[in-house]
XYZ file of C-alpha atoms in Angstrom:
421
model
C 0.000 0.000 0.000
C 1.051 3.384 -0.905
C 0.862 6.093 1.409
C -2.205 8.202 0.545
C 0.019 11.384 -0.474
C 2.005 9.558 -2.276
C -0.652 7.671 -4.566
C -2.543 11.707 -5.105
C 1.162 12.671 -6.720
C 0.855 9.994 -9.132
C -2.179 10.394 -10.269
C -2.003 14.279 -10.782
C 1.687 13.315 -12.645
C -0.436 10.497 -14.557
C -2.926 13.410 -15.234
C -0.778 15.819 -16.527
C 0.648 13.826 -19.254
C -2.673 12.617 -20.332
C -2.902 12.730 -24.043
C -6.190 14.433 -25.407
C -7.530 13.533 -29.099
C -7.499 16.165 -31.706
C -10.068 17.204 -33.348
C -10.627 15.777 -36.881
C -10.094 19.249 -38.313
C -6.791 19.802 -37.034
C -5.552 16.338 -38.253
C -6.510 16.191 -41.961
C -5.315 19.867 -42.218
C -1.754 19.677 -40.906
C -0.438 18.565 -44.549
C -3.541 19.893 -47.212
C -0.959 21.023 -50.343
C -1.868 17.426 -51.803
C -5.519 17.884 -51.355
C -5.224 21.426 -52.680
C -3.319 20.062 -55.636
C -6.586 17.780 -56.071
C -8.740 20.075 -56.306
C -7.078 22.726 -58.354
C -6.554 19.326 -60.641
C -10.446 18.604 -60.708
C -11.271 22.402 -61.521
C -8.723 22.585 -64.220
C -10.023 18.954 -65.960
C -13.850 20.535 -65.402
C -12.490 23.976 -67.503
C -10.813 21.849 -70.102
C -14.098 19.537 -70.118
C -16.106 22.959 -70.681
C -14.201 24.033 -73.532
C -13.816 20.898 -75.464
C -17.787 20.492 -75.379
C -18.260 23.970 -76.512
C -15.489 23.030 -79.726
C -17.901 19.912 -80.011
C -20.836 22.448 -80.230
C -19.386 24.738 -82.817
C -18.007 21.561 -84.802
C -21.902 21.076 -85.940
C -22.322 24.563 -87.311
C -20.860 24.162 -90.100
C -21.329 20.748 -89.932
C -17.706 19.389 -89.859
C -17.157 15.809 -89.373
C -13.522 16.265 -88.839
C -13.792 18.649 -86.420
C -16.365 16.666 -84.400
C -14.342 13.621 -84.074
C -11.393 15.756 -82.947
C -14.132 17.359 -80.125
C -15.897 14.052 -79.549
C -11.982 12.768 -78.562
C -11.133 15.777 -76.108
C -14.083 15.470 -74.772
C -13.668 11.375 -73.598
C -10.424 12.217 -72.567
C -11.477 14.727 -70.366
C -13.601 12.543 -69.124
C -11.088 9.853 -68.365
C -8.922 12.217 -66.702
C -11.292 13.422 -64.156
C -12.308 9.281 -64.109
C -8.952 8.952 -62.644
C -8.826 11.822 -60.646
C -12.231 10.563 -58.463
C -10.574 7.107 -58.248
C -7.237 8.283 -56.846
C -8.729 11.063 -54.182
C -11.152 8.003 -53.280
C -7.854 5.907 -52.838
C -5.770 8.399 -51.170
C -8.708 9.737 -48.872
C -10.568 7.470 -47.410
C -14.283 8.175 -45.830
C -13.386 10.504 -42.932
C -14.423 9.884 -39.088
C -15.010 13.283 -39.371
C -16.022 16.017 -41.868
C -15.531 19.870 -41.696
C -17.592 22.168 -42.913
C -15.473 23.246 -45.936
C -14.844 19.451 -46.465
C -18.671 19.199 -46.730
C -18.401 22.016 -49.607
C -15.917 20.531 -51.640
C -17.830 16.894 -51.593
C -20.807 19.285 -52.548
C -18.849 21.039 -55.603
C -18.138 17.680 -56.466
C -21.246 15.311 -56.293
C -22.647 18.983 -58.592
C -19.712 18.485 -61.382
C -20.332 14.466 -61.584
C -23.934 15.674 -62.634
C -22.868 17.906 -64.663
C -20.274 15.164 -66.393
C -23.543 13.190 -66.902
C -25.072 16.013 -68.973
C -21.621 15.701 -70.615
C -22.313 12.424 -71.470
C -25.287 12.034 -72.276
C -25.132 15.145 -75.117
C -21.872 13.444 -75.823
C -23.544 10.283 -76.660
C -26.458 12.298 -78.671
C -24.165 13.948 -80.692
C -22.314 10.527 -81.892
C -25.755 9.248 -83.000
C -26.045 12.677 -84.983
C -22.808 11.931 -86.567
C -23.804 8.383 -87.488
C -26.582 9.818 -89.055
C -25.399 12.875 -90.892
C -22.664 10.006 -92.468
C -25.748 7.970 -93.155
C -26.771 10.870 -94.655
C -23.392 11.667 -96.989
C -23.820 8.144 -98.492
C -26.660 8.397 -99.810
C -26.337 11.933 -101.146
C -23.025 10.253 -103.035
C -25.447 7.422 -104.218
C -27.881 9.984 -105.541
C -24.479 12.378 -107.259
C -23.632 8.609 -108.707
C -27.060 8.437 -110.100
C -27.249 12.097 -111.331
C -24.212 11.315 -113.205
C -25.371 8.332 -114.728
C -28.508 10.124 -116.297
C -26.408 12.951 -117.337
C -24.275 11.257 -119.383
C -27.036 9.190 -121.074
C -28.865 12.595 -121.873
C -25.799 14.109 -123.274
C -25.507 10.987 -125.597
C -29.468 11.740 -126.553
C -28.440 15.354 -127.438
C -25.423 14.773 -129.608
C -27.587 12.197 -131.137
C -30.419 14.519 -132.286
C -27.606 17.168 -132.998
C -28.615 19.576 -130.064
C -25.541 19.146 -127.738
C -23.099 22.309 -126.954
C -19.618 22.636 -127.913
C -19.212 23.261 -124.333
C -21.251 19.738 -123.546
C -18.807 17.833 -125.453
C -15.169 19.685 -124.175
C -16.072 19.902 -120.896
C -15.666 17.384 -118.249
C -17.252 19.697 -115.183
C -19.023 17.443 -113.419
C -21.153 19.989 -111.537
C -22.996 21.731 -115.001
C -26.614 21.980 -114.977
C -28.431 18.827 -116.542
C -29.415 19.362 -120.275
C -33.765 19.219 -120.288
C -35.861 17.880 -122.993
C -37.646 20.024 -125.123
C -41.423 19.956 -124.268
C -44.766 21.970 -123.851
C -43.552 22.058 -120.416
C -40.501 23.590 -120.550
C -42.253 26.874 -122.897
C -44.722 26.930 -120.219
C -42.385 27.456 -117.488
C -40.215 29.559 -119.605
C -43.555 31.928 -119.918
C -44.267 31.632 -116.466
C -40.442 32.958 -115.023
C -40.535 36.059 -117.976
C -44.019 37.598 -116.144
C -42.403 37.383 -112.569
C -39.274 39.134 -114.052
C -41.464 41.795 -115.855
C -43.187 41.702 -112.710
C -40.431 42.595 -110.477
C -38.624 45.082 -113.042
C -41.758 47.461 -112.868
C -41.180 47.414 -109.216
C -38.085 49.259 -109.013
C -38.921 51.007 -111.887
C -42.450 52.768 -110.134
C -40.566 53.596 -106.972
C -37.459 55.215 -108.581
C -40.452 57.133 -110.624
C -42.101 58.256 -107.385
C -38.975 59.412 -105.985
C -37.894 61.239 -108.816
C -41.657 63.116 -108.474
C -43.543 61.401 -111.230
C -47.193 62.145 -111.455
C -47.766 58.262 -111.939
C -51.714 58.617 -112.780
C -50.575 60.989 -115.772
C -48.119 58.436 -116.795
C -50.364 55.600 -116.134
C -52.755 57.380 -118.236
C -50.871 58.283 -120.816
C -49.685 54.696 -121.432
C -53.208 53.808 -122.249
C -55.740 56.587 -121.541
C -59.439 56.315 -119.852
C -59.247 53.135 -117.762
C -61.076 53.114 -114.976
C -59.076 50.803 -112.372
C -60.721 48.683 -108.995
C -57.542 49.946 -107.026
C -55.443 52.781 -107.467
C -52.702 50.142 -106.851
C -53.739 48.608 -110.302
C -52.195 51.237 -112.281
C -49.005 49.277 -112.236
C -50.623 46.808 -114.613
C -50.037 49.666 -117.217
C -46.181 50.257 -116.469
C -46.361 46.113 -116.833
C -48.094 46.172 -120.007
C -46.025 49.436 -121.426
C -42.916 47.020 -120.786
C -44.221 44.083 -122.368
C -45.635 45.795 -125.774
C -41.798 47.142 -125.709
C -39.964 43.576 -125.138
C -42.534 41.301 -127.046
C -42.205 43.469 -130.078
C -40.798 41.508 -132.851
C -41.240 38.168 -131.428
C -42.930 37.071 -133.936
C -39.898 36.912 -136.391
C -37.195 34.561 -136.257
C -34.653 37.474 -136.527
C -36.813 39.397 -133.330
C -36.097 42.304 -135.077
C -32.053 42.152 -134.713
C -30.103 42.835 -137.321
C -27.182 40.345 -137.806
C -25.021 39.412 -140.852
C -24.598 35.516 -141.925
C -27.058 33.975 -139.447
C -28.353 30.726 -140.282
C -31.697 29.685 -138.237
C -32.259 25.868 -137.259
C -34.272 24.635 -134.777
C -30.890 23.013 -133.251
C -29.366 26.345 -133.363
C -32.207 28.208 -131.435
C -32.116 25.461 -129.168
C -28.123 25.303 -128.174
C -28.786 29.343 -127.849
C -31.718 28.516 -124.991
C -29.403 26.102 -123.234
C -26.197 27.892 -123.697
C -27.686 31.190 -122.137
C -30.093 29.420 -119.427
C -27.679 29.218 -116.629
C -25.566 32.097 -117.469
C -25.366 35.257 -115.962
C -26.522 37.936 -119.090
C -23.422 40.355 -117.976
C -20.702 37.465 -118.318
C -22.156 36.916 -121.141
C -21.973 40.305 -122.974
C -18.758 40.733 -121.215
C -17.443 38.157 -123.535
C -19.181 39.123 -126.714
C -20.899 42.439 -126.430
C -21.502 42.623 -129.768
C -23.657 39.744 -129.956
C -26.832 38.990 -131.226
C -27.665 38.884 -128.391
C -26.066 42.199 -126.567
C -27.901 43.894 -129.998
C -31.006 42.686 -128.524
C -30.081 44.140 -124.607
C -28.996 47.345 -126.228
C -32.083 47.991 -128.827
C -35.191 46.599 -125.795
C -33.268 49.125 -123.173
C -33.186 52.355 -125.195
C -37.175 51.283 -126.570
C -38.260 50.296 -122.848
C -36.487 53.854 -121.423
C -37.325 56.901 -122.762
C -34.722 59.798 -122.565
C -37.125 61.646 -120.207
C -37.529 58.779 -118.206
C -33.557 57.922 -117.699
C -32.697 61.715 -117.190
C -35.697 62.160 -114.610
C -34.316 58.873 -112.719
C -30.713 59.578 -112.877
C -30.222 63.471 -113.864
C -28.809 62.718 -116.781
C -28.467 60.232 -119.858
C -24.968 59.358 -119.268
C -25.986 55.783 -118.814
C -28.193 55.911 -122.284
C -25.356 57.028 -124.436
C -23.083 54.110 -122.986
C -25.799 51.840 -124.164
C -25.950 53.727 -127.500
C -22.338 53.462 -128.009
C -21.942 49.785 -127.354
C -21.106 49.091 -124.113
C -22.954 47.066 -120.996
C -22.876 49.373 -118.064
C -22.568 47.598 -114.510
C -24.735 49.445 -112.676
C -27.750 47.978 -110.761
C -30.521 49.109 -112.725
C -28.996 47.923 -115.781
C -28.603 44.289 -114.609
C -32.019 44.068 -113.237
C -33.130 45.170 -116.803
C -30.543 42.758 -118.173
C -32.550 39.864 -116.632
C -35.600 41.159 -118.033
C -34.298 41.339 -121.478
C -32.473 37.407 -120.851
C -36.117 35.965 -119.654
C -37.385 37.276 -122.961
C -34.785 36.626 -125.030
C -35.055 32.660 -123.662
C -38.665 32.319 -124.284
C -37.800 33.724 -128.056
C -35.066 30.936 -128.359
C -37.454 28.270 -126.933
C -40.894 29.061 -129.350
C -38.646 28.913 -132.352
C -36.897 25.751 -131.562
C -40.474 23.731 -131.312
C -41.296 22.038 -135.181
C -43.714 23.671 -135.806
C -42.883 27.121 -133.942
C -44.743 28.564 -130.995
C -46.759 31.344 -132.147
C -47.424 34.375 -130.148
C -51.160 36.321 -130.347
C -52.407 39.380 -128.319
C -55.924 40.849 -127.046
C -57.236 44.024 -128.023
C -58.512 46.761 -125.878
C -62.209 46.304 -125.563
C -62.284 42.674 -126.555
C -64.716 40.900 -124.607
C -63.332 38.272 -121.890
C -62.586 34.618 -122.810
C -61.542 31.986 -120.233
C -60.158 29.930 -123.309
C -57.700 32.748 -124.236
C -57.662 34.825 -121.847
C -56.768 35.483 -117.875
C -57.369 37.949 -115.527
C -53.887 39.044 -113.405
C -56.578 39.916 -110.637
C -57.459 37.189 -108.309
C -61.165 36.988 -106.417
C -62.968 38.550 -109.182
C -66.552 39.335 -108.681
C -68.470 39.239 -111.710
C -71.501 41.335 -112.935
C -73.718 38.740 -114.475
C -75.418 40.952 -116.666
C -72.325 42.698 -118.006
C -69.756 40.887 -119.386
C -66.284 42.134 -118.337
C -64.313 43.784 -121.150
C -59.988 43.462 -121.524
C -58.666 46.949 -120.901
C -55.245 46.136 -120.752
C -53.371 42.977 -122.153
C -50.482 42.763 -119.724
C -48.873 39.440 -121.114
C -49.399 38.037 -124.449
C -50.733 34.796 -125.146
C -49.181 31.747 -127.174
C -50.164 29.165 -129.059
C -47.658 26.034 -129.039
C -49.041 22.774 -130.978
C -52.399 22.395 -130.310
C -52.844 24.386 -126.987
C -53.116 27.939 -125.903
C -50.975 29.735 -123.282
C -53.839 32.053 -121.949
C -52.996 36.414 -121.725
C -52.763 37.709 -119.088
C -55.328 40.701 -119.039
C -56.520 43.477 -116.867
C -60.436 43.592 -116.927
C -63.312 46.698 -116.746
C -66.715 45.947 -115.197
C -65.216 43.344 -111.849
C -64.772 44.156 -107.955
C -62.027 42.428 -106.652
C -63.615 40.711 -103.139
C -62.003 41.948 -100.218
């Protein structure tokens, strides 16, 4: 037995070099330059992550299937990297007795960037099924080139048969020229159809730049053709259309159209290698080349009839443009080329009627004739009718044609209708 004293010294010695556990805070945050390292690892991968799924974005517009697959493999190996990353802080930091508060943050930034990595994948994934697809896609656009191919060359073979192929057709191996077309009731039809839109949209233009240079446009209207009593004021721009046809249809009805030219032999062949030489052309290239052509005699001769001097010196102040013309040349301004594909849409459906056996023949309607669905129709739409007056044509806007044993209806503005609202 130890004295009493004794034994209380012990225990307050024993006491004193107790050792007290530290908290969990203290431990894990004597060395944290590893875990910082982590972390400023993770954040880095995540950046790198970001911007390789934004180059995967961008790859798709343009679609760029060499770009994508570059993206698509940044992207994976992004992925893999931060794969790694989870498995080694999992490895070198175990599940913690303990966690601090800013522990419980990072876990939280973390458990939100795996979610976000499943986004990731999951528009990673999409986006390889869009690639499958737009390759899908490729193929069979080269199957249908193949194809094109194919029936190009067997049409050429049909045209140098029946005589009608181009010089150009036969030197050129451009794979990419337009397909030649057969030569049918159709094809007129359209060609008609394209020449009223482009008289259509020149007398556009051509009303506004009157307006603005302070035309009285009822005067003019009225002086085109005088008396006509319209539905809508807006209809007086049937008359500006119908000044501009009379002025580009004149002379259709000869082979020639009017042009003078020296040694030109006419053949239906010949009209037709014209219509498929200048059908894909731009007109300016093509006087650019040869402004002396029949064809640049035709531009020159339909500009100075459709323009009068008063006009073009109203528009523009003066008739610097006009003498140009008059001297020969093909100005490049922007009035001129909108008239230039005016005078090609005409010129084309003049090639086309003449290269039919026997020729398409063109026929007008009189002011005052009465109105005949056969031969005739009205450019207004909703017409009301007066059944006990029968509507009379007041303007003819667009001739009408007869090709084999049909009829291409006029176009014609009517007296004597209400338009329905």
């Amino acid at each position: 037995m130890l004295p009493s004293g004794l034994k209380d010294n012990q225990l307050r010695e024993s006491n004193s070099q107790k050792v007290h556990p530290q908290p969990m805070e203290e431990s894990t945050n004597q060395n944290p330059e590893p875990l910082e390292a982590l972390i400023s690892k993770i954040f880095t991968n995540i950046s790198s992550l970001k911007s390789s799924y934004i180059q995967l974005q961008s790859a798709h517009t343009p679609y760029d299937p060499e770009k994508i697959q570059a993206a698509d493999k940044l992207v994976i190996s992004e992925l893999k990297n931060l794969s790694e990353l989870k498995h080694f802080y999992r490895e070198k930091y175990p599940k913690p007795v303990c966690v601090s508060p800013e522990d419980s943050r990072l876990a939280a930034e973390i458990q939100e960037q795996q979610s976000l990595l499943k986004t990731y994948e999951v528009m990673v994934k999409k986006f390889q099924s869009e690639i499958q697809n737009k390759d899908t896609e490729i193929l069979q656009l080269q199957q249908q080139i193949e194809k094109a191919n194919q029936k190009r060359v067997k049409l050429e073979k049909n045209l140098k048969l029946r005589g009608l192929s181009t010089k150009e057709s036969e030197g050129s191996g451009d794979e990419n020229r337009i397909f030649p077309v057969e030569l049918t009731p159709e094809l007129f039809i359209s060609a008609v159809e394209a020449a009223f839109k482009v008289i259509h949209a020149f007398s556009k233009p051509l009303i506004n730049m009157m307006k603005a240079a302070g035309w009285d446009l009822d005067a003019a209207a009225n002086s085109i053709e005088p008396d006509i009593v319209y539905a809508k004021r807006a209809h007086k721009q049937y008359a500006f259309e119908s000044h501009i046809c009379q002025r580009m249809f004149s002379g259709f009805q000869q082979e020639s159209f009017s042009i003078k030219s020296d040694n030109v032999t006419f053949t239906k062949e010949s009209f037709f290698h014209q219509f498929l030489a200048l059908r894909e052309m731009d007109p300016l290239d093509v006087l650019g080349q040869n402004p002396d052509s029949v064809f640049g005699k035709f531009c020159r001769s339909k500009y100075l009839a459709v323009v009068h001097p008063k006009m073009e010196a109203s528009l523009f102040g003066n008739l610097d443009q006009r003498n140009y013309v008059m001297g020969g040349g093909h100005p490049r301004t922007p009035f001129y080329q909108a008239f230039l594909k005016l005078a090609k849409s005409i010129w084309l459906l003049h090639r086309l009627a003449y290269s039919f056996d026997p020729n398409v023949k063109v026929f007008e309607v009189r002011r005052g004739s009465e109105f005949s669905e056969v031969y005739m129709e009205s450019v207004l739409k909703n017409l009301v009718l007066d059944e006990n007056q029968k509507p009379k044509v007041e303007l003819m806007v667009m001739p009408g044609f007869w090709i084999g044993g049909g009829v291409i209806q006029s176009r014609v503005y009517l007296s004597g209708v209400k338009v329905a609202e």
